[in-house]
N, CA, C and O atoms as a Tinker XYZ file with bonds, in Angstrom:
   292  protein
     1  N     48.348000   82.840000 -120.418000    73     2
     2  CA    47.635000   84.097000 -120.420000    64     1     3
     3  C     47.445000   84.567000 -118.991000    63     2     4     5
     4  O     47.675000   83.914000 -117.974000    81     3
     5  N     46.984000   85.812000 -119.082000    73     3     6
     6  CA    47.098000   86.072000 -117.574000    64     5     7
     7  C     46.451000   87.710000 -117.590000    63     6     8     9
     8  O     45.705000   88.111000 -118.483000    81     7
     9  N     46.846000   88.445000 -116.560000    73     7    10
    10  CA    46.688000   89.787000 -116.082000    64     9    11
    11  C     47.870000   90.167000 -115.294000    63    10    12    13
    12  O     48.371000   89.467000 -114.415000    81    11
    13  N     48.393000   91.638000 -115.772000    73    11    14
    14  CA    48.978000   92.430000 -114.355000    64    13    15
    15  C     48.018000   93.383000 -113.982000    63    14    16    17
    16  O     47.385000   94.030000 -114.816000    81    15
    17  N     47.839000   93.536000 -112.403000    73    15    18
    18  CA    47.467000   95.164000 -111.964000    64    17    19
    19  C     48.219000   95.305000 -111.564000    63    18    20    21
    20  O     49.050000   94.472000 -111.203000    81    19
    21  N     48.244000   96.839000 -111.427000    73    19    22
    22  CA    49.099000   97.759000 -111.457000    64    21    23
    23  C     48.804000   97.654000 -109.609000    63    22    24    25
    24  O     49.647000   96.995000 -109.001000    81    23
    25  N     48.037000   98.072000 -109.049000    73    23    26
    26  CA    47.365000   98.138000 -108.191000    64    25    27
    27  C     48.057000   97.394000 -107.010000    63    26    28    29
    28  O     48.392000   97.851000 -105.917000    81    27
    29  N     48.235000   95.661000 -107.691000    73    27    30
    30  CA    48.242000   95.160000 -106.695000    64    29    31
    31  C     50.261000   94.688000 -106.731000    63    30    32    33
    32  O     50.842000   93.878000 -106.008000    81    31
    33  N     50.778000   95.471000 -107.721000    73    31    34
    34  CA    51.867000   94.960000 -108.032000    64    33    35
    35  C     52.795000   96.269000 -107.333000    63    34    36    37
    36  O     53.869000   96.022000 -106.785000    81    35
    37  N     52.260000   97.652000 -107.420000    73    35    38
    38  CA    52.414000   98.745000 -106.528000    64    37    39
    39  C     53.563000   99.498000 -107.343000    63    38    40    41
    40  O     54.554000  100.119000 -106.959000    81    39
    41  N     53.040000   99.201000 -108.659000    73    39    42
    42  CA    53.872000  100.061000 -109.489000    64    41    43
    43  C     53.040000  100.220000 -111.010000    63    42    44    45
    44  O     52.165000   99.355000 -111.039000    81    43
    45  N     53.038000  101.060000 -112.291000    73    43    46
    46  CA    52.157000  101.587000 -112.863000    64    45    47
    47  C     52.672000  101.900000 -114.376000    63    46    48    49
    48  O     53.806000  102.372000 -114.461000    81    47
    49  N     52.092000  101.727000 -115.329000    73    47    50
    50  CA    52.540000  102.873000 -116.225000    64    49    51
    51  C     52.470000  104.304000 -116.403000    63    50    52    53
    52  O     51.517000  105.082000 -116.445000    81    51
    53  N     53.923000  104.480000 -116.512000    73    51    54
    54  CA    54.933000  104.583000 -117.496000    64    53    55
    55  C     56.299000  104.046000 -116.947000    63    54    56    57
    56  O     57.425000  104.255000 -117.397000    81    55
    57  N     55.908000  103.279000 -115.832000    73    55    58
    58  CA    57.741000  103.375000 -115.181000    64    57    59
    59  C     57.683000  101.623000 -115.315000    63    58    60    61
    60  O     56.812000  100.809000 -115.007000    81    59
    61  N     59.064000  101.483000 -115.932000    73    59    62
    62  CA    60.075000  100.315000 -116.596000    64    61    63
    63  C     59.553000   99.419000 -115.486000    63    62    64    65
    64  O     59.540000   98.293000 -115.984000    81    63
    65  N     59.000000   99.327000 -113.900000    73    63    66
    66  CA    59.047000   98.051000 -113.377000    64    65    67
    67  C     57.813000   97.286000 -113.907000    63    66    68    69
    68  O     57.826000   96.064000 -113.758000    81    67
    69  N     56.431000   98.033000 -114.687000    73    67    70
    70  CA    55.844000   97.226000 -114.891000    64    69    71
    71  C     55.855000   96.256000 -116.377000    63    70    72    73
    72  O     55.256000   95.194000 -116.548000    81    71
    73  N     56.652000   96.925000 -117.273000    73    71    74
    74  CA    56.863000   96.261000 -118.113000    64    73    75
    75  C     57.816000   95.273000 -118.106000    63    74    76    77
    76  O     57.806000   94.376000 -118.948000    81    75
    77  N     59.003000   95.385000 -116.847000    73    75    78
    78  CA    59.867000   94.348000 -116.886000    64    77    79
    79  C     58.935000   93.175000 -116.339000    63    78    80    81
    80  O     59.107000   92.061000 -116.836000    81    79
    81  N     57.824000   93.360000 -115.216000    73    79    82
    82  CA    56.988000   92.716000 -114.689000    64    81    83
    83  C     56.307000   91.283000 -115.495000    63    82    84    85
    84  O     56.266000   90.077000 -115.250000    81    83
    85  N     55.808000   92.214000 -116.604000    73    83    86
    86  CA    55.157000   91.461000 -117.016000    64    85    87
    87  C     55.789000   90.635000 -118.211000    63    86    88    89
    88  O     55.271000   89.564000 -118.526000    81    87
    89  N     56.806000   91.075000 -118.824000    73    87    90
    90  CA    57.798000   90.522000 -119.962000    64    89    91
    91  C     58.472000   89.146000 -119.029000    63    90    92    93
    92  O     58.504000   88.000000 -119.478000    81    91
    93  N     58.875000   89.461000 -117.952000    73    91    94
    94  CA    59.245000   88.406000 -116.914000    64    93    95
    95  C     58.353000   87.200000 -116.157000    63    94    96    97
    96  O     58.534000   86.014000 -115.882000    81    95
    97  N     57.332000   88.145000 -115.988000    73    95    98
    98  CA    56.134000   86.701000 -115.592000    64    97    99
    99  C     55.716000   86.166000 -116.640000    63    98   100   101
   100  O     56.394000   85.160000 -116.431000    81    99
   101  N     55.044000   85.852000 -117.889000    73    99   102
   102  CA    54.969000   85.381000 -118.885000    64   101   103
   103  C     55.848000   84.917000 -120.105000    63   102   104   105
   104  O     55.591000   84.377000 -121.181000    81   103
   105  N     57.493000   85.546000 -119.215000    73   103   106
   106  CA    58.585000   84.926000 -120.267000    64   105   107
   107  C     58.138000   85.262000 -121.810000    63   106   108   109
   108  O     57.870000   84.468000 -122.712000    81   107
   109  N     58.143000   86.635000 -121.820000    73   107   110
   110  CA    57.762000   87.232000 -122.929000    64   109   111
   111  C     59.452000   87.410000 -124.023000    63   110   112   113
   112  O     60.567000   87.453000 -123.502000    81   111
   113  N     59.242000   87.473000 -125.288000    73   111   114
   114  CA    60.418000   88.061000 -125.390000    64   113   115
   115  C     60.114000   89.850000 -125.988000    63   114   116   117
   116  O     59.423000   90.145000 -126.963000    81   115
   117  N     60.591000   90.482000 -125.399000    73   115   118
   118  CA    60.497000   92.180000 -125.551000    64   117   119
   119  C     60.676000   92.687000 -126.930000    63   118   120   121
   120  O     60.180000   93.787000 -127.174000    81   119
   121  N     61.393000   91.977000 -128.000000    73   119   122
   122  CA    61.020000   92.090000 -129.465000    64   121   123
   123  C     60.200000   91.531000 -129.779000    63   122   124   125
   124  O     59.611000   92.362000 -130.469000    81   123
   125  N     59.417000   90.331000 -129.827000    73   123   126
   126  CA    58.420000   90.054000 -129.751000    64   125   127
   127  C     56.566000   90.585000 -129.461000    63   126   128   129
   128  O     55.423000   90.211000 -129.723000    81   127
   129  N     57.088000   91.356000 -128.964000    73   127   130
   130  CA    55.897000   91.686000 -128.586000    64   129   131
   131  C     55.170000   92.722000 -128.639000    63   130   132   133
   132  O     55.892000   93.719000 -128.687000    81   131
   133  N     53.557000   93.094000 -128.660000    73   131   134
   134  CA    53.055000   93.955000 -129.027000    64   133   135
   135  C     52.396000   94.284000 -127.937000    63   134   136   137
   136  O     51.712000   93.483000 -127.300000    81   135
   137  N     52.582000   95.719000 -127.587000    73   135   138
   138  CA    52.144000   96.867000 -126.321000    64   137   139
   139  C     51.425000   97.709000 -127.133000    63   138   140   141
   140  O     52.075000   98.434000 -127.888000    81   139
   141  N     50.200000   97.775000 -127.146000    73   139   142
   142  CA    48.892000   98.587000 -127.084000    64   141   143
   143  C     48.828000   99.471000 -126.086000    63   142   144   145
   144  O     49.076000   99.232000 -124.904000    81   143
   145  N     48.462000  100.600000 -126.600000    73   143   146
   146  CA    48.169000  101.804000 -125.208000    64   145   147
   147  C     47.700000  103.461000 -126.104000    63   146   148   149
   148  O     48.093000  103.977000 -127.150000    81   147
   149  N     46.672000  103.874000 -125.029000    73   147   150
   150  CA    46.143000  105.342000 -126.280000    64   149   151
   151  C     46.480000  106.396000 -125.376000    63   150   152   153
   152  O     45.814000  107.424000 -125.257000    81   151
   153  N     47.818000  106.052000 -124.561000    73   151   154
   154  CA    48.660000  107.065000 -123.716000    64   153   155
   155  C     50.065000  106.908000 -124.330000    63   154   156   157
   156  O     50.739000  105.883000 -124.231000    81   155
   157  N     50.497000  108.222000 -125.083000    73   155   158
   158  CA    51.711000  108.488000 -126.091000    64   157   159
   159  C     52.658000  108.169000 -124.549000    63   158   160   161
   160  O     53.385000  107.176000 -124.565000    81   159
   161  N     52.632000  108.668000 -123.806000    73   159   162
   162  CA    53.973000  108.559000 -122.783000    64   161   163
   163  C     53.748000  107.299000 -122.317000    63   162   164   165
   164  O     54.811000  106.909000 -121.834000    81   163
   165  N     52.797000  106.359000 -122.202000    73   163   166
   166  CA    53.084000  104.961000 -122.106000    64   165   167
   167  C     53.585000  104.110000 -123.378000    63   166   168   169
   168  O     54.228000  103.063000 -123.305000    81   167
   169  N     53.244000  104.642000 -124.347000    73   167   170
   170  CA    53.834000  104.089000 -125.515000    64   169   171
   171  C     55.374000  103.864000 -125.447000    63   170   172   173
   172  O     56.104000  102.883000 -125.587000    81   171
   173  N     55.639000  105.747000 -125.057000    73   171   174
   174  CA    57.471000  105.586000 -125.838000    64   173   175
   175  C     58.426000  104.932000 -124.434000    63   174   176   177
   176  O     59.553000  104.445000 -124.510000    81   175
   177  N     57.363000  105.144000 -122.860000    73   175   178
   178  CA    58.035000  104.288000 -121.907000    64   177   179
   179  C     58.378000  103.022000 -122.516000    63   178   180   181
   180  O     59.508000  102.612000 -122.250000    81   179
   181  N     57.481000  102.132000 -123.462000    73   179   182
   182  CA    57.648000  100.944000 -123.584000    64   181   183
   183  C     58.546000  101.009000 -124.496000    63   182   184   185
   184  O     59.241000   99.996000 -124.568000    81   183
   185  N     58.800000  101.879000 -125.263000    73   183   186
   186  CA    59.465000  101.658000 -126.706000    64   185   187
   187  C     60.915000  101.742000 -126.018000    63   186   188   189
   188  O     61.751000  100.853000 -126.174000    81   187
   189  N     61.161000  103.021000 -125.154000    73   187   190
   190  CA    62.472000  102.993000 -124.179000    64   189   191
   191  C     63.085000  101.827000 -123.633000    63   190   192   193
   192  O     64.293000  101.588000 -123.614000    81   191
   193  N     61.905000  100.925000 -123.068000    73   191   194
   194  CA    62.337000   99.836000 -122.027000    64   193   195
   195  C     62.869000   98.682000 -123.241000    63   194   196   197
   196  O     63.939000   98.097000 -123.074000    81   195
   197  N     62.027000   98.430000 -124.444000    73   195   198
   198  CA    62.566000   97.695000 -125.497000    64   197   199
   199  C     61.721000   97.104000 -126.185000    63   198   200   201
   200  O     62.074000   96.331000 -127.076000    81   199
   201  N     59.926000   97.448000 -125.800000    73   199   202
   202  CA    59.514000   97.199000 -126.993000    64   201   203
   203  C     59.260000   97.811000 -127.996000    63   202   204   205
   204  O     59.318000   98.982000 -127.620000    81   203
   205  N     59.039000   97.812000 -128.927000    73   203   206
   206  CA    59.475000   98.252000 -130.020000    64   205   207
   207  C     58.402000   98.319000 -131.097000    63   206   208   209
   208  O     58.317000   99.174000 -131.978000    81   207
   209  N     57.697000   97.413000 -130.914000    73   207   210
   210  CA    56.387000   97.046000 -131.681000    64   209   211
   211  C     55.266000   97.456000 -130.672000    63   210   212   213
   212  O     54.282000   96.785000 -130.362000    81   211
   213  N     55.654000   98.821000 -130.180000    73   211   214
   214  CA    54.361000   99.436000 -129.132000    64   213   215
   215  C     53.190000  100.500000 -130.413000    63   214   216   217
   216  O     53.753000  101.174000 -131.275000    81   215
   217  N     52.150000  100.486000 -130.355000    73   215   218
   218  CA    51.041000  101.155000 -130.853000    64   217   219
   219  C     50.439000  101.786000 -130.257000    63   218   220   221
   220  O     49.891000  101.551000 -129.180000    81   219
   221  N     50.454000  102.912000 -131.025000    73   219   222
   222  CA    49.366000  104.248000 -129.822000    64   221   223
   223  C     47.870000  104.066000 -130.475000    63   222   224   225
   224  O     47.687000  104.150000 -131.689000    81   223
   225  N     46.900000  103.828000 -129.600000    73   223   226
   226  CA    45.824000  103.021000 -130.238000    64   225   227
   227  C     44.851000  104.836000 -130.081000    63   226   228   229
   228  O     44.612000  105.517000 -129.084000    81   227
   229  N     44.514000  105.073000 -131.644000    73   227   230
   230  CA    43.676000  106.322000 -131.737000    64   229   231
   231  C     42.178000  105.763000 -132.155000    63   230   232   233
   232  O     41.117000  106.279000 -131.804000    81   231
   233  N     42.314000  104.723000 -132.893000    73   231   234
   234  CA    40.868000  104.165000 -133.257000    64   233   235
   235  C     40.677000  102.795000 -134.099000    63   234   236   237
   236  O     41.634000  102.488000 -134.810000    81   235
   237  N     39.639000  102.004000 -134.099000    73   235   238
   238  CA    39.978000  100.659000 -134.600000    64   237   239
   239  C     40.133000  100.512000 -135.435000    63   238   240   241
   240  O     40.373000   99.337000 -135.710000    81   239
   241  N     40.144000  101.644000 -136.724000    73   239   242
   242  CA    40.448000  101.297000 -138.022000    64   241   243
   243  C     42.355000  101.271000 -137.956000    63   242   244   245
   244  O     43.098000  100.310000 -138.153000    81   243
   245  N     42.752000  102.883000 -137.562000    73   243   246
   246  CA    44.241000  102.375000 -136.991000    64   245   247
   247  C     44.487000  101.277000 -136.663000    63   246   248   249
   248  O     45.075000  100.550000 -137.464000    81   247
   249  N     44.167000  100.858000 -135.551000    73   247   250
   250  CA    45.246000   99.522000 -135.043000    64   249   251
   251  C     44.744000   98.639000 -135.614000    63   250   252   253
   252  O     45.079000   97.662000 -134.945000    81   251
   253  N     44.048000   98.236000 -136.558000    73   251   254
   254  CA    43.886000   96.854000 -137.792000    64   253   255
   255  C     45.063000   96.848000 -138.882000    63   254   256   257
   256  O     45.590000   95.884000 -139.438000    81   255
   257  N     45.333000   98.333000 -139.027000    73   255   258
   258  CA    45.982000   98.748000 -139.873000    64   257   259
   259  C     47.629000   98.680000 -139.375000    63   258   260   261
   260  O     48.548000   98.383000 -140.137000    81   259
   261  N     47.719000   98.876000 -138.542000    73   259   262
   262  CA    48.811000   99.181000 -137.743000    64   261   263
   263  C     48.773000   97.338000 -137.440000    63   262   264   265
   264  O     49.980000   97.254000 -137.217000    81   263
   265  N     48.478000   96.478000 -137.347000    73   263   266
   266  CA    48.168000   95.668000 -136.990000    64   265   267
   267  C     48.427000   94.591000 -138.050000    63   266   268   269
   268  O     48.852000   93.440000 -137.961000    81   267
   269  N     48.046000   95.315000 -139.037000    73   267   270
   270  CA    48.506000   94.635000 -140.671000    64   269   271
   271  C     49.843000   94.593000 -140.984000    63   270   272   273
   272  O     50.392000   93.539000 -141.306000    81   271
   273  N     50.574000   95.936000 -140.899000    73   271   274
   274  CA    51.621000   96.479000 -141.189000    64   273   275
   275  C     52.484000   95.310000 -140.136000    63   274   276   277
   276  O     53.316000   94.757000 -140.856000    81   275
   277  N     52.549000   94.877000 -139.012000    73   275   278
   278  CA    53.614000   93.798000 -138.063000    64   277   279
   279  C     52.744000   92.370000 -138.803000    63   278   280   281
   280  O     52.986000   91.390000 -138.099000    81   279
   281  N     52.097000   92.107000 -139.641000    73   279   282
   282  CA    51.318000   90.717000 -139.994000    64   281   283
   283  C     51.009000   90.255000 -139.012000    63   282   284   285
   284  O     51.562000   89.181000 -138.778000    81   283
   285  N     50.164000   90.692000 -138.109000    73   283   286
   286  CA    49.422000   89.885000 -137.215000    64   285   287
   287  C     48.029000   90.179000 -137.369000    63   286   288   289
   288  O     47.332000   90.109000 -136.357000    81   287
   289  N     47.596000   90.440000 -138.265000    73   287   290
   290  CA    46.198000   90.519000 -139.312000    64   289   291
   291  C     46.435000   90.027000 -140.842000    63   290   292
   292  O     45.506000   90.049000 -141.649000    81   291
């Protein structure tokens, strides 16, 4: 487990270096994985770069639901 900032890594969302960033430091696999965000243009950046299982988070009943739908609830 861990953290990226953006801040200190000198790059940000929506642009591909921070998601390669962090898929790469944690040896993530990019189908695998679930990207949360309640910024639509950070969403489809991620969906572009290759994840795929990204969620635009509008409210907590959504993403339980949304959350159900990949079985990870």
């Amino acid at each position: 487990s861990g953290i990226v900032v953006s801040g200190e890594e000198k790059t940000r969302k929506p642009f591909h270096k921070i998601y390669q960033l962090t898929i790469s430091r944690y040896n993530l696999n990019s189908n695998e994985t679930v990207f949360i965000d309640d910024n639509e243009r950070n969403i489809n950046a991620a969906i572009n770069f290759g994840i795929k299982k990204s969620i635009l988070f509008k409210n907590p009943e959504n993403l339980q639901a949304d959350l159900k739908k990949l079985k990870i609830l």
